[in-house]
Amino acid sequence: MTEKTLTDEKLITAAREGDQNAFQELVRRHESRVAATVIGMLGRCAEAEDVGQETFIRFYRGLKKFRGESGVGTYLTRIAINLSLNELKRRRRRSVLFFSRPIEEAYDIPDPKADSELNEDREMVQRAIQKLESKFRSVVVLRLIDGYSTRETADILNVPVGTVLSRLARAQDKLKELLSPYIGDER
Amino acid sequence: MNKKAIELLYRSFDDSLTPREKEQLEEALAGSKELREEKERITAMRGAISASAAKSFKPFFAERVMRRIASTRERSRSAEAFFESLQYAFRRVAVVGATVIIALAVYNFVKTGDVSVAGVLGMPQETLEEVLESPFDFTLEELL
């Protein structure tokens, strides 16, 4: 039986016993979810790739502790969102020390290759999300990009459901303002 | 637009409405073109956000992760080896050091018969005045 046909649980058991191919298959399987979370939070940049790698390294180190109470995807999303929020804090500190321009501009350096792959609309939406404060950005990423329910988003961020709802409402207002020309074109 | 209807519309995307609230929203939507347009706008925006999701990192991401894990394992193995050799060396130095200290203490005790810590450690017992006293004990007249 190849790794591709195994369930996540079986791959985790194999990885715990030192099977590197099993862990690599887990990385392949969950890359898209982690990428959506991390790139949604940080934009397409070198730091996003680092945070993505670090997410899987933390998961690897914590394999023995993983009890499977939540799915592998949710567990990885939790690590990814926390690491992304830490990275945003670091950015803010660095921007205070080294940059005179706004942090969103300082890090708004899209990967040229990725940029050409993205159509104009997707690019505009990603840029608008990057302009949100991190606490609003995290709910937008988890709820609207990753597709978690409001309850799951609250659990991942460790905040009450009401907080998620109010942050979503405020984030949507801001996004509506930022994306109004685009939404106008759609109609 | 009706404020209550707008609030219900927004909530309907992320929260479950009661049957009564659903009914109220349906009625409001049926009666307001503006509200229907707002619903379309929000749906379009949420769709665009959802479609903007990145699908992957750069190619060969999994391979890069595995390489980093391998190098982390290698580093932690060499750190463990270094710590073990440090422990091994320290144990030997500690035993020799303790033996020398005990031997010196016994020697000092036998020589002076002093059981105080200073005596056993072979430290001279001097007062603060003695320590601060100038070693050049002469007057200005003697110098001239």
Short mmCIF file of C-alpha atoms in Angstrom, two decimals:
data_model
loop_
_atom_site.label_atom_id
_atom_site.label_comp_id
_atom_site.label_asym_id
_atom_site.label_seq_id
_atom_site.Cartn_x
_atom_site.Cartn_y
_atom_site.Cartn_z
CA MET A 1 0.00 0.00 0.00
CA THR A 2 1.44 3.41 -0.92
CA GLU A 3 1.29 6.47 1.35
CA LYS A 4 -1.23 8.13 -0.94
CA THR A 5 -3.95 5.63 -0.10
CA LEU A 6 -3.45 5.76 3.67
CA THR A 7 -5.61 7.83 6.03
CA ASP A 8 -4.08 10.73 7.97
CA GLU A 9 -4.23 8.67 11.18
CA LYS A 10 -2.24 5.82 9.62
CA LEU A 11 0.28 8.26 8.17
CA ILE A 12 0.71 9.86 11.60
CA THR A 13 1.29 6.46 13.20
CA ALA A 14 3.89 5.65 10.54
CA ALA A 15 5.53 9.08 10.90
CA ARG A 16 5.74 8.60 14.68
CA GLU A 17 7.65 5.40 14.02
CA GLY A 18 10.13 7.36 11.91
CA ASP A 19 8.68 6.89 8.41
CA GLN A 20 9.76 10.06 6.61
CA ASN A 21 7.75 9.27 3.48
CA ALA A 22 4.59 9.13 5.56
CA PHE A 23 5.26 12.60 6.95
CA GLN A 24 6.11 13.94 3.49
CA GLU A 25 2.74 12.67 2.27
CA LEU A 26 1.05 14.53 5.15
CA VAL A 27 2.86 17.71 4.08
CA ARG A 28 1.72 17.25 0.47
CA ARG A 29 -1.82 16.53 1.55
CA HIS A 30 -2.17 19.59 3.79
CA GLU A 31 0.04 22.09 1.93
CA SER A 32 -2.93 23.81 0.28
CA ARG A 33 -4.72 24.42 3.58
CA VAL A 34 -1.61 25.81 5.27
CA ALA A 35 -0.79 27.89 2.17
CA ALA A 36 -4.30 29.39 2.12
CA THR A 37 -4.02 30.35 5.79
CA VAL A 38 -0.46 31.65 5.79
CA ILE A 39 -0.56 33.46 2.44
CA GLY A 40 -3.98 34.85 3.36
CA MET A 41 -2.46 36.26 6.54
CA LEU A 42 0.93 37.40 5.27
CA GLY A 43 0.56 37.75 1.51
CA ARG A 44 2.86 36.06 -0.99
CA CYS A 45 6.33 36.69 0.42
CA ALA A 46 9.41 34.86 1.65
CA GLU A 47 8.12 35.00 5.24
CA ALA A 48 4.97 33.13 4.22
CA GLU A 49 7.05 30.23 2.90
CA ASP A 50 9.11 30.23 6.14
CA VAL A 51 6.00 30.25 8.31
CA GLY A 52 4.52 27.45 6.16
CA GLN A 53 7.63 25.33 6.66
CA GLU A 54 7.75 26.14 10.37
CA THR A 55 4.11 25.03 10.71
CA PHE A 56 4.97 21.54 9.48
CA ILE A 57 8.19 21.42 11.52
CA ARG A 58 6.19 22.22 14.70
CA PHE A 59 3.70 19.55 13.72
CA TYR A 60 6.54 17.05 13.22
CA ARG A 61 8.00 17.88 16.64
CA GLY A 62 4.58 17.57 18.26
CA LEU A 63 3.59 14.32 16.54
CA LYS A 64 3.83 12.39 19.80
CA LYS A 65 1.52 14.88 21.51
CA PHE A 66 -1.07 14.90 18.71
CA ARG A 67 -4.11 13.04 20.02
CA GLY A 68 -6.36 13.54 17.03
CA GLU A 69 -9.08 15.39 18.96
CA SER A 70 -9.31 17.75 16.00
CA GLY A 71 -8.48 16.82 12.42
CA VAL A 72 -4.93 17.22 11.12
CA GLY A 73 -6.09 20.14 8.93
CA THR A 74 -7.57 22.06 11.88
CA TYR A 75 -4.53 21.30 14.03
CA LEU A 76 -2.22 22.61 11.31
CA THR A 77 -4.42 25.67 10.76
CA ARG A 78 -4.16 26.48 14.47
CA ILE A 79 -0.36 26.32 14.32
CA ALA A 80 -0.29 28.29 11.04
CA ILE A 81 -2.54 31.08 12.29
CA ASN A 82 -0.58 31.47 15.54
CA LEU A 83 2.75 31.57 13.71
CA SER A 84 1.32 34.06 11.20
CA LEU A 85 0.07 36.32 14.00
CA ASN A 86 3.54 36.15 15.61
CA GLU A 87 5.10 37.04 12.25
CA LEU A 88 2.76 40.03 11.93
CA LYS A 89 3.82 41.20 15.41
CA ARG A 90 7.48 40.86 14.40
CA ARG A 91 6.77 42.83 11.22
CA ARG A 92 5.19 45.60 13.23
CA ARG A 93 8.23 45.76 15.54
CA ARG A 94 10.60 45.76 12.56
CA SER A 95 8.56 48.44 10.81
CA VAL A 96 8.73 50.68 13.88
CA LEU A 97 12.50 50.25 13.96
CA PHE A 98 13.45 50.27 10.30
CA PHE A 99 10.69 51.49 8.01
CA SER A 100 9.32 54.95 7.68
CA ARG A 101 6.52 53.91 5.33
CA PRO A 102 3.39 51.98 6.39
CA ILE A 103 3.92 48.31 7.13
CA GLU A 104 1.41 47.17 4.48
CA GLU A 105 3.46 48.94 1.82
CA ALA A 106 6.77 47.76 3.21
CA TYR A 107 5.74 44.13 2.85
CA ASP A 108 3.55 44.52 -0.18
CA ILE A 109 6.15 43.04 -2.49
CA PRO A 110 4.39 40.29 -4.43
CA ASP A 111 6.33 37.41 -5.92
CA PRO A 112 6.58 38.36 -9.65
CA LYS A 113 5.88 34.80 -10.80
CA ALA A 114 2.90 34.42 -8.50
CA ASP A 115 1.75 37.86 -9.51
CA SER A 116 1.54 36.90 -13.17
CA GLU A 117 -0.41 33.79 -12.23
CA LEU A 118 -2.96 35.75 -10.27
CA ASN A 119 -5.61 37.55 -12.15
CA GLU A 120 -6.24 41.17 -11.35
CA ASP A 121 -9.28 40.48 -9.17
CA ARG A 122 -7.58 37.95 -6.94
CA GLU A 123 -4.63 40.26 -6.55
CA MET A 124 -6.88 43.13 -5.56
CA VAL A 125 -8.73 41.01 -3.00
CA GLN A 126 -5.46 39.74 -1.49
CA ARG A 127 -4.16 43.29 -1.20
CA ALA A 128 -7.37 44.43 0.46
CA ILE A 129 -7.13 41.60 3.02
CA GLN A 130 -3.54 42.60 3.76
CA LYS A 131 -4.79 46.05 4.71
CA LEU A 132 -6.91 44.70 7.56
CA GLU A 133 -5.67 44.68 11.14
CA SER A 134 -4.38 41.23 12.12
CA LYS A 135 -7.33 40.41 14.41
CA PHE A 136 -9.80 41.13 11.58
CA ARG A 137 -7.61 39.48 8.99
CA SER A 138 -7.47 36.22 10.96
CA VAL A 139 -11.26 35.85 11.09
CA VAL A 140 -11.58 36.65 7.37
CA VAL A 141 -8.91 34.08 6.50
CA LEU A 142 -10.36 31.34 8.68
CA ARG A 143 -14.02 31.95 7.91
CA LEU A 144 -14.04 33.15 4.32
CA ILE A 145 -10.87 31.66 2.84
CA ASP A 146 -10.40 28.42 4.80
CA GLY A 147 -14.15 27.95 5.09
CA TYR A 148 -14.33 27.15 8.81
CA SER A 149 -17.64 27.68 10.55
CA THR A 150 -18.03 30.59 12.95
CA ARG A 151 -17.78 28.17 15.91
CA GLU A 152 -14.62 26.52 14.52
CA THR A 153 -13.08 29.94 13.84
CA ALA A 154 -13.80 30.91 17.44
CA ASP A 155 -12.23 27.68 18.72
CA ILE A 156 -9.10 28.08 16.59
CA LEU A 157 -8.60 31.69 17.68
CA ASN A 158 -9.67 30.94 21.24
CA VAL A 159 -12.20 33.80 21.33
CA PRO A 160 -15.99 33.80 21.87
CA VAL A 161 -18.30 33.29 18.87
CA GLY A 162 -19.69 36.79 19.42
CA THR A 163 -16.21 38.26 18.98
CA VAL A 164 -15.79 36.38 15.70
CA LEU A 165 -19.15 37.69 14.47
CA SER A 166 -18.40 41.29 15.38
CA ARG A 167 -14.89 41.13 13.89
CA LEU A 168 -16.31 39.60 10.71
CA ALA A 169 -18.89 42.36 10.43
CA ARG A 170 -16.25 45.06 10.87
CA ALA A 171 -13.85 43.34 8.48
CA GLN A 172 -16.58 43.03 5.86
CA ASP A 173 -17.40 46.74 6.18
CA LYS A 174 -13.75 47.62 5.63
CA LEU A 175 -13.39 45.17 2.73
CA LYS A 176 -16.56 46.48 1.14
CA GLU A 177 -15.06 49.95 1.26
CA LEU A 178 -11.74 48.76 -0.18
CA LEU A 179 -13.28 46.55 -2.83
CA SER A 180 -16.22 48.74 -3.78
CA PRO A 181 -14.83 49.56 -7.27
CA TYR A 182 -14.34 45.86 -7.94
CA ILE A 183 -17.76 44.92 -6.58
CA GLY A 184 -19.21 47.75 -8.64
CA ASP A 185 -17.64 46.30 -11.78
CA GLU A 186 -19.10 42.91 -11.04
CA ARG A 187 -22.62 44.21 -11.13
CA MET B 1 -32.56 50.53 4.09
CA ASN B 2 -34.15 49.09 7.22
CA LYS B 3 -31.42 48.83 9.89
CA LYS B 4 -32.86 45.68 11.43
CA ALA B 5 -33.11 44.02 7.98
CA ILE B 6 -29.49 44.91 7.19
CA GLU B 7 -28.34 43.47 10.51
CA LEU B 8 -30.29 40.26 9.82
CA LEU B 9 -28.83 40.09 6.32
CA TYR B 10 -25.27 40.37 7.62
CA ARG B 11 -25.89 37.84 10.37
CA SER B 12 -27.47 35.38 7.94
CA PHE B 13 -24.07 34.78 6.32
CA ASP B 14 -22.26 33.73 9.49
CA ASP B 15 -24.83 32.93 12.16
CA SER B 16 -27.99 30.86 12.32
CA LEU B 17 -31.19 32.90 12.39
CA THR B 18 -34.33 31.86 14.26
CA PRO B 19 -37.32 30.87 12.06
CA ARG B 20 -38.92 34.22 12.95
CA GLU B 21 -35.79 36.14 11.94
CA LYS B 22 -35.55 34.17 8.69
CA GLU B 23 -39.12 35.08 7.92
CA GLN B 24 -38.46 38.76 8.68
CA LEU B 25 -35.42 38.74 6.40
CA GLU B 26 -37.33 37.05 3.57
CA GLU B 27 -40.06 39.66 3.83
CA ALA B 28 -37.54 42.51 3.89
CA LEU B 29 -35.72 41.09 0.85
CA ALA B 30 -38.97 40.69 -1.06
CA GLY B 31 -39.89 44.29 -0.37
CA SER B 32 -36.56 46.06 -0.95
CA LYS B 33 -34.56 46.17 -4.18
CA GLU B 34 -31.75 47.94 -2.31
CA LEU B 35 -31.50 45.12 0.22
CA ARG B 36 -31.44 42.51 -2.56
CA GLU B 37 -28.60 44.44 -4.22
CA GLU B 38 -26.73 44.61 -0.92
CA LYS B 39 -27.13 40.84 -0.55
CA GLU B 40 -25.73 40.37 -4.06
CA ARG B 41 -22.81 42.70 -3.28
CA ILE B 42 -21.91 40.83 -0.08
CA THR B 43 -22.27 37.45 -1.78
CA ALA B 44 -20.01 38.61 -4.63
CA MET B 45 -17.43 39.99 -2.22
CA ARG B 46 -17.38 36.84 -0.11
CA GLY B 47 -17.10 34.76 -3.26
CA ALA B 48 -14.17 36.83 -4.47
CA ILE B 49 -12.44 36.52 -1.09
CA SER B 50 -12.98 32.78 -1.05
CA ALA B 51 -11.64 32.48 -4.63
CA SER B 52 -8.52 34.45 -3.74
CA ALA B 53 -7.23 31.58 -1.57
CA ALA B 54 -3.68 30.51 -2.37
CA LYS B 55 -3.53 26.84 -3.33
CA SER B 56 0.12 26.11 -2.69
CA PHE B 57 3.55 27.46 -1.89
CA LYS B 58 6.29 27.39 -4.51
CA PRO B 59 6.94 23.98 -6.15
CA PHE B 60 8.72 21.27 -4.12
CA PHE B 61 7.50 22.68 -0.81
CA ALA B 62 7.20 19.23 0.81
CA GLU B 63 10.81 18.42 -0.18
CA ARG B 64 12.03 21.67 1.36
CA VAL B 65 10.15 20.91 4.59
CA MET B 66 11.70 17.43 4.75
CA ARG B 67 15.18 18.87 4.18
CA ARG B 68 14.67 21.32 7.04
CA ILE B 69 13.42 18.54 9.31
CA ALA B 70 16.47 16.43 8.43
CA SER B 71 18.86 19.29 9.20
CA THR B 72 17.01 20.08 12.46
CA ARG B 73 17.33 16.43 13.48
CA GLU B 74 21.03 16.48 12.62
CA ARG B 75 21.56 19.65 14.66
CA SER B 76 19.69 18.30 17.67
CA ARG B 77 21.69 15.06 17.46
CA SER B 78 25.01 16.97 17.52
CA ALA B 79 23.74 19.19 20.34
CA GLU B 80 22.82 16.08 22.34
CA ALA B 81 26.24 14.55 21.70
CA PHE B 82 27.97 17.78 22.81
CA PHE B 83 25.86 17.93 25.99
CA GLU B 84 26.64 14.29 26.81
CA SER B 85 30.41 14.81 26.42
CA LEU B 86 30.17 17.97 28.51
CA GLN B 87 28.42 16.01 31.26
CA TYR B 88 31.05 13.23 31.04
CA ALA B 89 33.92 15.74 31.33
CA PHE B 90 32.23 17.69 34.12
CA ARG B 91 31.68 14.57 36.22
CA ARG B 92 35.41 13.80 36.14
CA VAL B 93 36.49 17.39 36.83
CA ALA B 94 33.95 17.64 39.64
CA VAL B 95 35.23 14.48 41.38
CA VAL B 96 38.88 15.61 41.13
CA GLY B 97 37.97 19.14 42.30
CA ALA B 98 36.01 17.87 45.30
CA THR B 99 38.87 15.54 46.29
CA VAL B 100 41.41 18.39 46.16
CA ILE B 101 39.16 20.68 48.26
CA ILE B 102 38.65 17.98 50.93
CA ALA B 103 42.38 17.18 51.02
CA LEU B 104 43.26 20.89 51.46
CA ALA B 105 40.64 21.29 54.17
CA VAL B 106 41.98 18.31 56.12
CA TYR B 107 45.55 19.60 55.71
CA ASN B 108 44.57 23.08 56.99
CA PHE B 109 42.67 21.61 59.93
CA VAL B 110 45.55 19.33 60.92
CA LYS B 111 48.03 22.22 60.61
CA THR B 112 46.09 24.93 62.48
CA GLY B 113 43.53 23.01 64.52
CA ASP B 114 41.07 25.77 63.53
CA VAL B 115 37.55 24.45 62.88
CA SER B 116 36.16 27.72 61.47
CA VAL B 117 35.33 27.93 57.73
CA ALA B 118 38.11 30.51 57.22
CA GLY B 119 40.60 28.29 59.03
CA VAL B 120 39.65 25.13 57.14
CA LEU B 121 39.81 27.01 53.83
CA GLY B 122 43.21 28.45 54.82
CA MET B 123 42.17 32.07 54.64
CA PRO B 124 44.13 34.59 56.78
CA GLN B 125 42.05 36.15 59.55
CA GLU B 126 42.49 39.89 59.20
CA THR B 127 40.38 42.80 60.43
CA LEU B 128 39.12 45.53 58.10
CA GLU B 129 41.57 48.00 59.68
CA GLU B 130 44.46 45.68 58.97
CA VAL B 131 43.40 45.31 55.38
CA LEU B 132 42.98 49.07 54.89
CA GLU B 133 46.12 50.04 56.76
CA SER B 134 48.73 51.68 54.51
CA PRO B 135 51.82 49.52 53.93
CA PHE B 136 53.92 52.74 53.83
CA ASP B 137 54.10 53.55 57.48
CA PHE B 138 56.12 56.78 57.58
CA THR B 139 55.49 60.49 58.17
CA LEU B 140 56.10 63.52 56.00
CA GLU B 141 58.90 64.72 58.36
CA GLU B 142 60.72 61.40 57.96
CA LEU B 143 60.55 61.82 54.21
CA LEU B 144 61.99 65.34 54.32
#
